[in-house]
PDB file of C-alpha atoms in Angstrom:
ATOM      1  CA  MET A 250     -51.416  14.109  47.729  1.00  0.00           C
ATOM      2  CA  VAL A 251     -49.328  13.129  51.844  1.00  0.00           C
ATOM      3  CA  SER A 252     -47.873  11.187  50.208  1.00  0.00           C
ATOM      4  CA  LYS A 253     -45.876  13.897  47.525  1.00  0.00           C
ATOM      5  CA  ILE A 254     -45.502  16.547  51.511  1.00  0.00           C
ATOM      6  CA  ILE A 255     -43.207  13.793  52.344  1.00  0.00           C
ATOM      7  CA  ILE A 256     -41.493  12.868  49.515  1.00  0.00           C
ATOM      8  CA  VAL A 257     -40.801  16.368  49.991  1.00  0.00           C
ATOM      9  CA  PHE A 258     -39.664  17.155  53.298  1.00  0.00           C
ATOM     10  CA  LEU A 259     -37.272  14.040  53.150  1.00  0.00           C
ATOM     11  CA  GLY A 260     -36.534  15.476  49.608  1.00  0.00           C
ATOM     12  CA  GLY A 261     -35.916  19.193  51.295  1.00  0.00           C
ATOM     13  CA  GLY A 262     -34.465  17.984  55.008  1.00  0.00           C
ATOM     14  CA  LEU A 263     -31.849  15.805  52.127  1.00  0.00           C
ATOM     15  CA  GLY A 264     -30.494  18.705  50.454  1.00  0.00           C
ATOM     16  CA  ALA A 265     -30.363  20.836  52.748  1.00  0.00           C
ATOM     17  CA  ILE A 266     -27.843  18.575  55.483  1.00  0.00           C
ATOM     18  CA  VAL A 267     -25.902  18.181  51.860  1.00  0.00           C
ATOM     19  CA  ARG A 268     -25.534  22.443  51.927  1.00  0.00           C
ATOM     20  CA  GLU A 269     -24.582  22.163  55.446  1.00  0.00           C
ATOM     21  CA  PHE A 270     -21.098  19.851  54.833  1.00  0.00           C
ATOM     22  CA  PHE A 271     -20.475  21.604  51.502  1.00  0.00           C
ATOM     23  CA  MET A 272     -20.140  25.104  54.362  1.00  0.00           C
ATOM     24  CA  LEU A 273     -18.572  22.795  57.347  1.00  0.00           C
ATOM     25  CA  LEU A 274     -16.160  21.004  54.653  1.00  0.00           C
ATOM     26  CA  ILE A 275     -14.791  23.401  52.344  1.00  0.00           C
ATOM     27  CA  PRO A 276     -12.534  26.829  53.677  1.00  0.00           C
ATOM     28  CA  GLN A 277     -12.713  30.373  53.587  1.00  0.00           C
ATOM     29  CA  THR A 278     -11.107  31.348  50.845  1.00  0.00           C
ATOM     30  CA  ARG A 279      -8.864  33.728  50.939  1.00  0.00           C
ATOM     31  CA  SER A 280     -10.493  36.419  49.268  1.00  0.00           C
ATOM     32  CA  ASP A 281     -14.212  35.382  51.044  1.00  0.00           C
ATOM     33  CA  PHE A 282     -15.381  34.634  48.422  1.00  0.00           C
ATOM     34  CA  PRO A 283     -17.964  32.074  49.669  1.00  0.00           C
ATOM     35  CA  LEU A 284     -17.404  29.036  47.648  1.00  0.00           C
ATOM     36  CA  ASP A 285     -19.185  26.447  49.557  1.00  0.00           C
ATOM     37  CA  ILE A 286     -22.513  28.272  48.549  1.00  0.00           C
ATOM     38  CA  PHE A 287     -21.582  28.699  45.431  1.00  0.00           C
ATOM     39  CA  ALA A 288     -20.420  25.871  44.691  1.00  0.00           C
ATOM     40  CA  ALA A 289     -23.823  24.089  46.076  1.00  0.00           C
ATOM     41  CA  ASN A 290     -25.573  25.768  44.838  1.00  0.00           C
ATOM     42  CA  VAL A 291     -24.097  25.468  41.123  1.00  0.00           C
ATOM     43  CA  ILE A 292     -24.688  21.570  41.534  1.00  0.00           C
ATOM     44  CA  ALA A 293     -27.466  21.572  42.170  1.00  0.00           C
ATOM     45  CA  SER A 294     -28.678  23.492  39.513  1.00  0.00           C
ATOM     46  CA  PHE A 295     -26.806  20.868  37.275  1.00  0.00           C
ATOM     47  CA  ILE A 296     -28.252  18.045  38.851  1.00  0.00           C
ATOM     48  CA  LEU A 297     -31.693  20.275  38.265  1.00  0.00           C
ATOM     49  CA  GLY A 298     -31.535  20.843  34.658  1.00  0.00           C
ATOM     50  CA  LEU A 299     -30.066  17.342  34.868  1.00  0.00           C
ATOM     51  CA  THR A 300     -33.307  15.507  36.119  1.00  0.00           C
ATOM     52  CA  PHE A 301     -36.098  17.497  33.965  1.00  0.00           C
ATOM     53  CA  GLY A 302     -34.407  16.715  31.168  1.00  0.00           C
ATOM     54  CA  ASN A 303     -35.130  12.449  31.805  1.00  0.00           C
ATOM     55  CA  ARG A 304     -38.374  14.025  33.377  1.00  0.00           C
ATOM     56  CA  ARG A 305     -39.175  15.614  30.146  1.00  0.00           C
ATOM     57  CA  LEU A 306     -38.098  12.524  28.116  1.00  0.00           C
ATOM     58  CA  ASN A 307     -39.562   9.664  30.380  1.00  0.00           C
ATOM     59  CA  ALA A 308     -36.750   8.598  31.432  1.00  0.00           C
ATOM     60  CA  VAL A 309     -38.123   8.597  35.318  1.00  0.00           C
ATOM     61  CA  SER A 310     -41.109   9.639  37.229  1.00  0.00           C
ATOM     62  CA  ASP A 311     -43.100  12.802  38.592  1.00  0.00           C
ATOM     63  CA  GLU A 312     -41.975  11.490  42.105  1.00  0.00           C
ATOM     64  CA  PHE A 313     -38.322  10.760  41.650  1.00  0.00           C
ATOM     65  CA  LEU A 314     -38.726  14.689  40.196  1.00  0.00           C
ATOM     66  CA  LEU A 315     -40.091  16.276  42.602  1.00  0.00           C
ATOM     67  CA  LEU A 316     -38.047  13.674  45.216  1.00  0.00           C
ATOM     68  CA  VAL A 317     -34.269  14.513  43.744  1.00  0.00           C
ATOM     69  CA  GLY A 318     -35.665  18.455  42.102  1.00  0.00           C
ATOM     70  CA  THR A 319     -38.084  20.093  44.243  1.00  0.00           C
ATOM     71  CA  GLY A 320     -37.195  18.053  47.364  1.00  0.00           C
ATOM     72  CA  VAL A 321     -33.162  17.580  46.621  1.00  0.00           C
ATOM     73  CA  MET A 322     -31.886  19.990  45.206  1.00  0.00           C
ATOM     74  CA  GLY A 323     -34.367  22.744  46.678  1.00  0.00           C
ATOM     75  CA  GLY A 324     -33.320  22.128  49.629  1.00  0.00           C
ATOM     76  CA  MET A 325     -29.629  22.144  48.970  1.00  0.00           C
ATOM     77  CA  SER A 326     -30.303  25.493  46.750  1.00  0.00           C
ATOM     78  CA  THR A 327     -30.482  28.829  48.709  1.00  0.00           C
ATOM     79  CA  PHE A 328     -31.144  31.783  47.524  1.00  0.00           C
ATOM     80  CA  SER A 329     -31.627  33.337  50.571  1.00  0.00           C
ATOM     81  CA  SER A 330     -27.762  32.192  51.558  1.00  0.00           C
ATOM     82  CA  PHE A 331     -26.742  33.692  48.373  1.00  0.00           C
ATOM     83  CA  VAL A 332     -28.136  36.851  48.831  1.00  0.00           C
ATOM     84  CA  TYR A 333     -28.156  38.027  51.895  1.00  0.00           C
ATOM     85  CA  GLY A 334     -23.731  36.694  51.787  1.00  0.00           C
ATOM     86  CA  ALA A 335     -23.705  38.773  48.308  1.00  0.00           C
ATOM     87  CA  TYR A 336     -24.911  41.981  50.376  1.00  0.00           C
ATOM     88  CA  SER A 337     -22.434  41.456  53.377  1.00  0.00           C
ATOM     89  CA  GLU A 338     -19.722  41.419  51.082  1.00  0.00           C
ATOM     90  CA  MET A 339     -20.777  44.265  49.130  1.00  0.00           C
ATOM     91  CA  THR A 340     -21.668  46.464  52.312  1.00  0.00           C
ATOM     92  CA  SER A 341     -18.158  44.970  53.328  1.00  0.00           C
ATOM     93  CA  PRO A 342     -14.916  47.582  52.546  1.00  0.00           C
ATOM     94  CA  GLY A 343     -13.451  46.154  50.403  1.00  0.00           C
ATOM     95  CA  HIS A 344     -15.252  42.871  49.308  1.00  0.00           C
ATOM     96  CA  MET A 345     -17.268  44.869  46.350  1.00  0.00           C
ATOM     97  CA  ALA A 346     -15.602  43.923  43.818  1.00  0.00           C
ATOM     98  CA  VAL A 347     -15.928  40.666  45.689  1.00  0.00           C
ATOM     99  CA  GLY A 348     -19.957  39.940  46.257  1.00  0.00           C
ATOM    100  CA  ALA A 349     -20.221  41.355  42.312  1.00  0.00           C
ATOM    101  CA  LEU A 350     -17.936  38.118  41.040  1.00  0.00           C
ATOM    102  CA  TYR A 351     -20.062  36.001  43.611  1.00  0.00           C
ATOM    103  CA  VAL A 352     -23.528  37.880  42.051  1.00  0.00           C
ATOM    104  CA  ILE A 353     -22.522  37.616  38.566  1.00  0.00           C
ATOM    105  CA  SER A 354     -20.470  33.843  39.083  1.00  0.00           C
ATOM    106  CA  SER A 355     -23.116  32.380  40.407  1.00  0.00           C
ATOM    107  CA  ALA A 356     -25.785  33.439  38.049  1.00  0.00           C
ATOM    108  CA  VAL A 357     -23.713  32.702  34.919  1.00  0.00           C
ATOM    109  CA  VAL A 358     -21.991  29.331  35.852  1.00  0.00           C
ATOM    110  CA  GLY A 359     -25.426  28.472  37.598  1.00  0.00           C
ATOM    111  CA  TYR A 360     -27.565  28.558  34.087  1.00  0.00           C
ATOM    112  CA  LEU A 361     -24.729  26.951  31.708  1.00  0.00           C
ATOM    113  CA  LEU A 362     -24.641  23.942  34.130  1.00  0.00           C
ATOM    114  CA  THR A 363     -28.585  24.079  34.973  1.00  0.00           C
ATOM    115  CA  LEU A 364     -29.002  24.118  30.437  1.00  0.00           C
ATOM    116  CA  LEU A 365     -25.579  21.576  30.474  1.00  0.00           C
ATOM    117  CA  GLY A 366     -27.733  19.914  32.800  1.00  0.00           C
ATOM    118  CA  ILE A 367     -31.235  19.483  30.182  1.00  0.00           C
ATOM    119  CA  THR A 368     -28.716  18.507  27.031  1.00  0.00           C
ATOM    120  CA  ALA A 369     -26.552  15.953  29.322  1.00  0.00           C
ATOM    121  CA  ALA A 370     -29.827  13.760  29.631  1.00  0.00           C
ATOM    122  CA  LYS A 371     -30.431  14.662  26.053  1.00  0.00           C
ATOM    123  CA  TRP A 372     -26.875  13.225  25.286  1.00  0.00           C
ATOM    124  CA  ARG A 373     -27.559  10.565  27.728  1.00  0.00           C
ATOM    125  CA  HIS A 374     -31.265  10.202  26.006  1.00  0.00           C
ATOM    126  CA  ARG A 375     -29.655   9.562  22.641  1.00  0.00           C
ATOM    127  CA  GLU A 376     -26.814   7.258  22.989  1.00  0.00           C
ATOM    128  CA  ALA A 377     -29.350   4.861  24.769  1.00  0.00           C
TER     129      ALA A 377
ATOM    130  CA  MET B 596     -21.307  21.337  65.215  1.00  0.00           C
ATOM    131  CA  GLN B 597     -22.855  18.152  66.711  1.00  0.00           C
ATOM    132  CA  ALA B 598     -25.034  15.373  64.950  1.00  0.00           C
ATOM    133  CA  ILE B 599     -27.999  16.948  66.688  1.00  0.00           C
ATOM    134  CA  ASP B 600     -27.242  20.829  64.760  1.00  0.00           C
ATOM    135  CA  ILE B 601     -27.017  18.407  61.831  1.00  0.00           C
ATOM    136  CA  MET B 602     -31.099  16.991  62.474  1.00  0.00           C
ATOM    137  CA  TRP B 603     -32.099  20.424  62.898  1.00  0.00           C
ATOM    138  CA  VAL B 604     -30.904  21.227  59.029  1.00  0.00           C
ATOM    139  CA  PHE B 605     -32.663  18.494  57.941  1.00  0.00           C
ATOM    140  CA  LEU B 606     -35.531  19.547  59.621  1.00  0.00           C
ATOM    141  CA  GLY B 607     -36.073  22.815  58.606  1.00  0.00           C
ATOM    142  CA  GLY B 608     -35.201  22.041  55.043  1.00  0.00           C
ATOM    143  CA  GLY B 609     -37.472  19.582  55.844  1.00  0.00           C
ATOM    144  CA  ILE B 610     -40.246  22.133  56.458  1.00  0.00           C
ATOM    145  CA  GLY B 611     -39.272  24.851  54.225  1.00  0.00           C
ATOM    146  CA  SER B 612     -39.336  22.770  51.197  1.00  0.00           C
ATOM    147  CA  VAL B 613     -42.837  21.981  51.557  1.00  0.00           C
ATOM    148  CA  LEU B 614     -43.612  25.546  52.454  1.00  0.00           C
ATOM    149  CA  ARG B 615     -41.606  26.668  49.043  1.00  0.00           C
ATOM    150  CA  TRP B 616     -43.147  24.074  46.601  1.00  0.00           C
ATOM    151  CA  GLY B 617     -47.263  24.703  48.647  1.00  0.00           C
ATOM    152  CA  VAL B 618     -46.374  28.353  48.329  1.00  0.00           C
ATOM    153  CA  GLY B 619     -45.480  27.623  44.711  1.00  0.00           C
ATOM    154  CA  LEU B 620     -48.453  24.994  43.899  1.00  0.00           C
ATOM    155  CA  ALA B 621     -50.842  27.711  45.505  1.00  0.00           C
ATOM    156  CA  VAL B 622     -49.248  30.784  43.303  1.00  0.00           C
ATOM    157  CA  GLU B 623     -49.702  28.582  40.593  1.00  0.00           C
ATOM    158  CA  ALA B 624     -53.146  27.322  40.400  1.00  0.00           C
ATOM    159  CA  ARG B 625     -53.911  31.382  40.611  1.00  0.00           C
ATOM    160  CA  ILE B 626     -51.912  33.212  38.447  1.00  0.00           C
ATOM    161  CA  ARG B 627     -50.594  31.827  35.255  1.00  0.00           C
ATOM    162  CA  MET B 628     -48.473  33.509  33.874  1.00  0.00           C
ATOM    163  CA  ARG B 629     -44.907  33.129  32.227  1.00  0.00           C
ATOM    164  CA  PHE B 630     -43.172  34.924  34.918  1.00  0.00           C
ATOM    165  CA  ARG B 631     -43.158  32.295  37.783  1.00  0.00           C
ATOM    166  CA  LEU B 632     -44.249  34.336  39.981  1.00  0.00           C
ATOM    167  CA  GLY B 633     -43.915  31.497  42.609  1.00  0.00           C
ATOM    168  CA  THR B 634     -40.489  30.740  42.729  1.00  0.00           C
ATOM    169  CA  TYR B 635     -39.233  34.805  42.930  1.00  0.00           C
ATOM    170  CA  LEU B 636     -41.909  35.358  45.692  1.00  0.00           C
ATOM    171  CA  VAL B 637     -40.854  32.917  48.274  1.00  0.00           C
ATOM    172  CA  ASN B 638     -36.998  33.402  47.381  1.00  0.00           C
ATOM    173  CA  VAL B 639     -38.231  37.623  47.880  1.00  0.00           C
ATOM    174  CA  THR B 640     -39.783  36.682  50.667  1.00  0.00           C
ATOM    175  CA  GLY B 641     -36.805  34.318  52.883  1.00  0.00           C
ATOM    176  CA  ALA B 642     -34.625  36.660  51.746  1.00  0.00           C
ATOM    177  CA  PHE B 643     -35.908  39.071  53.605  1.00  0.00           C
ATOM    178  CA  VAL B 644     -36.616  36.933  56.160  1.00  0.00           C
ATOM    179  CA  ILE B 645     -33.399  35.709  56.399  1.00  0.00           C
ATOM    180  CA  ALA B 646     -31.215  39.076  56.880  1.00  0.00           C
ATOM    181  CA  TYR B 647     -33.944  40.536  59.534  1.00  0.00           C
ATOM    182  CA  LEU B 648     -33.033  37.617  62.087  1.00  0.00           C
ATOM    183  CA  SER B 649     -29.542  37.554  61.402  1.00  0.00           C
ATOM    184  CA  THR B 650     -29.246  41.140  61.889  1.00  0.00           C
ATOM    185  CA  ALA B 651     -31.940  40.969  65.443  1.00  0.00           C
ATOM    186  CA  PHE B 652     -30.003  38.064  65.841  1.00  0.00           C
ATOM    187  CA  MET B 653     -26.450  39.244  65.956  1.00  0.00           C
ATOM    188  CA  ILE B 654     -25.475  35.877  63.520  1.00  0.00           C
ATOM    189  CA  ASP B 655     -22.066  36.827  61.500  1.00  0.00           C
ATOM    190  CA  TRP B 656     -23.002  34.994  58.130  1.00  0.00           C
ATOM    191  CA  HIS B 657     -19.377  33.198  58.386  1.00  0.00           C
ATOM    192  CA  HIS B 658     -20.573  30.900  61.684  1.00  0.00           C
ATOM    193  CA  ARG B 659     -23.793  29.995  61.399  1.00  0.00           C
ATOM    194  CA  TYR B 660     -23.432  26.474  63.400  1.00  0.00           C
ATOM    195  CA  GLY B 661     -23.981  24.583  66.340  1.00  0.00           C
ATOM    196  CA  ASP B 662     -27.277  27.047  67.477  1.00  0.00           C
ATOM    197  CA  MET B 663     -30.759  26.447  66.961  1.00  0.00           C
ATOM    198  CA  MET B 664     -31.499  29.915  65.067  1.00  0.00           C
ATOM    199  CA  SER B 665     -28.839  29.045  62.854  1.00  0.00           C
ATOM    200  CA  SER B 666     -29.519  25.269  62.264  1.00  0.00           C
ATOM    201  CA  PHE B 667     -32.915  24.774  61.819  1.00  0.00           C
ATOM    202  CA  VAL B 668     -33.915  28.130  60.766  1.00  0.00           C
ATOM    203  CA  LEU B 669     -31.206  29.908  58.341  1.00  0.00           C
ATOM    204  CA  THR B 670     -29.209  26.588  57.126  1.00  0.00           C
ATOM    205  CA  GLY B 671     -33.261  24.379  57.689  1.00  0.00           C
ATOM    206  CA  ILE B 672     -35.982  26.926  57.265  1.00  0.00           C
ATOM    207  CA  LEU B 673     -35.048  29.412  54.879  1.00  0.00           C
ATOM    208  CA  GLY B 674     -33.052  27.864  53.020  1.00  0.00           C
ATOM    209  CA  GLY B 675     -35.404  25.325  52.234  1.00  0.00           C
ATOM    210  CA  TYR B 676     -37.877  27.163  51.793  1.00  0.00           C
ATOM    211  CA  THR B 677     -35.541  29.338  48.948  1.00  0.00           C
ATOM    212  CA  THR B 678     -34.279  27.797  45.843  1.00  0.00           C
ATOM    213  CA  PHE B 679     -31.787  28.548  43.686  1.00  0.00           C
ATOM    214  CA  SER B 680     -31.738  25.924  41.213  1.00  0.00           C
ATOM    215  CA  SER B 681     -34.844  26.216  40.474  1.00  0.00           C
ATOM    216  CA  MET B 682     -34.735  30.196  40.063  1.00  0.00           C
ATOM    217  CA  GLN B 683     -31.903  28.876  36.950  1.00  0.00           C
ATOM    218  CA  LEU B 684     -33.672  26.064  35.952  1.00  0.00           C
ATOM    219  CA  ASP B 685     -37.209  28.313  34.994  1.00  0.00           C
ATOM    220  CA  THR B 686     -35.090  31.113  33.376  1.00  0.00           C
ATOM    221  CA  VAL B 687     -33.665  28.716  31.235  1.00  0.00           C
ATOM    222  CA  GLN B 688     -36.170  27.364  30.160  1.00  0.00           C
ATOM    223  CA  MET B 689     -38.306  30.594  29.517  1.00  0.00           C
ATOM    224  CA  ALA B 690     -34.660  30.607  27.559  1.00  0.00           C
ATOM    225  CA  GLU B 691     -35.791  27.581  25.610  1.00  0.00           C
ATOM    226  CA  ASP B 692     -39.561  28.630  24.868  1.00  0.00           C
ATOM    227  CA  GLY B 693     -37.647  32.244  22.775  1.00  0.00           C
ATOM    228  CA  ARG B 694     -38.383  34.687  25.286  1.00  0.00           C
ATOM    229  CA  HIS B 695     -35.334  35.421  26.244  1.00  0.00           C
ATOM    230  CA  GLY B 696     -36.369  39.132  26.838  1.00  0.00           C
ATOM    231  CA  LEU B 697     -38.669  38.099  29.800  1.00  0.00           C
ATOM    232  CA  ALA B 698     -35.739  35.372  31.163  1.00  0.00           C
ATOM    233  CA  LEU B 699     -33.346  38.158  31.645  1.00  0.00           C
ATOM    234  CA  VAL B 700     -35.462  40.023  33.429  1.00  0.00           C
ATOM    235  CA  TYR B 701     -36.681  36.693  35.411  1.00  0.00           C
ATOM    236  CA  ILE B 702     -32.987  36.356  36.584  1.00  0.00           C
ATOM    237  CA  VAL B 703     -32.302  40.248  36.799  1.00  0.00           C
ATOM    238  CA  SER B 704     -35.070  41.591  39.136  1.00  0.00           C
ATOM    239  CA  SER B 705     -35.275  38.217  41.004  1.00  0.00           C
ATOM    240  CA  ILE B 706     -31.797  38.706  42.356  1.00  0.00           C
ATOM    241  CA  GLY B 707     -32.025  42.996  42.693  1.00  0.00           C
ATOM    242  CA  SER B 708     -35.116  42.507  44.787  1.00  0.00           C
ATOM    243  CA  GLY B 709     -33.861  39.290  46.487  1.00  0.00           C
ATOM    244  CA  LEU B 710     -31.496  42.020  47.074  1.00  0.00           C
ATOM    245  CA  LEU B 711     -33.045  44.612  47.954  1.00  0.00           C
ATOM    246  CA  ALA B 712     -34.926  41.986  50.659  1.00  0.00           C
ATOM    247  CA  VAL B 713     -31.999  41.645  52.079  1.00  0.00           C
ATOM    248  CA  ALA B 714     -30.685  45.529  52.277  1.00  0.00           C
ATOM    249  CA  ALA B 715     -34.333  46.216  53.214  1.00  0.00           C
ATOM    250  CA  GLY B 716     -34.253  43.631  56.530  1.00  0.00           C
ATOM    251  CA  VAL B 717     -31.500  45.207  57.773  1.00  0.00           C
ATOM    252  CA  ALA B 718     -33.106  48.092  57.305  1.00  0.00           C
ATOM    253  CA  LEU B 719     -36.228  47.058  60.123  1.00  0.00           C
ATOM    254  CA  ALA B 720     -34.078  45.055  62.188  1.00  0.00           C
ATOM    255  CA  SER B 721     -31.088  47.825  63.526  1.00  0.00           C
ATOM    256  CA  ILE B 722     -34.058  50.420  64.073  1.00  0.00           C
TER     257      ILE B 722
END
C-alpha cells in the first residue's frame, strides 16, 4: 500500500510538471483557444489508452499502469483547468464559439486518441 | 517562473494524484456501478474548487504562474486531483462493453456537471 502511494505520488508529480511545461512552452493562440491544456489532455489520453491496452494484454505490470496511467497521465491531464478554461472562454464576450469548440474538440479528440492508444497496443502485440 | 515553482507543482501534483487515487478506490469499494462515479466526483469537486479559488484570489487563468497559489494549489493539487485522461478511458470502456448510451451520458454529464460546478464556484466566490 505504501509503495503504491509513493508510485502514484511520484508519477502524479512528474505528470503535473510536464503539464506546467506545456503551459509555459506552448504560446497563446490568437483565437485564445487553450492549446496548452488541450495538447496535454489529448496526448495524456493517448498514452493512457496505450498503457491500459498493454496492461490488458499483460505486456506491462499493474505497477507500471499505476505509475504511468494513474500517476503520470492522471497528473499530466486535468479536468479542472479544462472546464474552468472552457467556462472562462464561453462567458467572455466574443469567445463563446472558441469555448464551445474547445469543449467539443477536447471531448472528441481525447476519446479518439484513447481508442487509438488501445488499438495501437493491440497492433504492437500482434506484430510481436 | 523559477525552479521553486517546479518543486511546488511536483509536490502538489503528487498530493492531488494520491487524493484522486484514494477517492477512486474508496468510492469503487462502496458503490459498484458501470457509471464511473469515482472519476466523476473527483472531477466535478475539483472543478468547483479551482473556480472558487481562482475567483476569490483573482487569478487570471491565462497567467497561472509564479506564486504558490497557482503552482502548488491550482496547477499542482487540483491539476493532479482531477483527470481528463481517465474520464476518456472510462468512456471508451463503457462503449467497448456495448453500453454506448451510458458512455455518452457519462462524458456529457461529466463535462456538463463540471461546467455547472465552475459556475457555482465563481458565483459563490463573487458573493
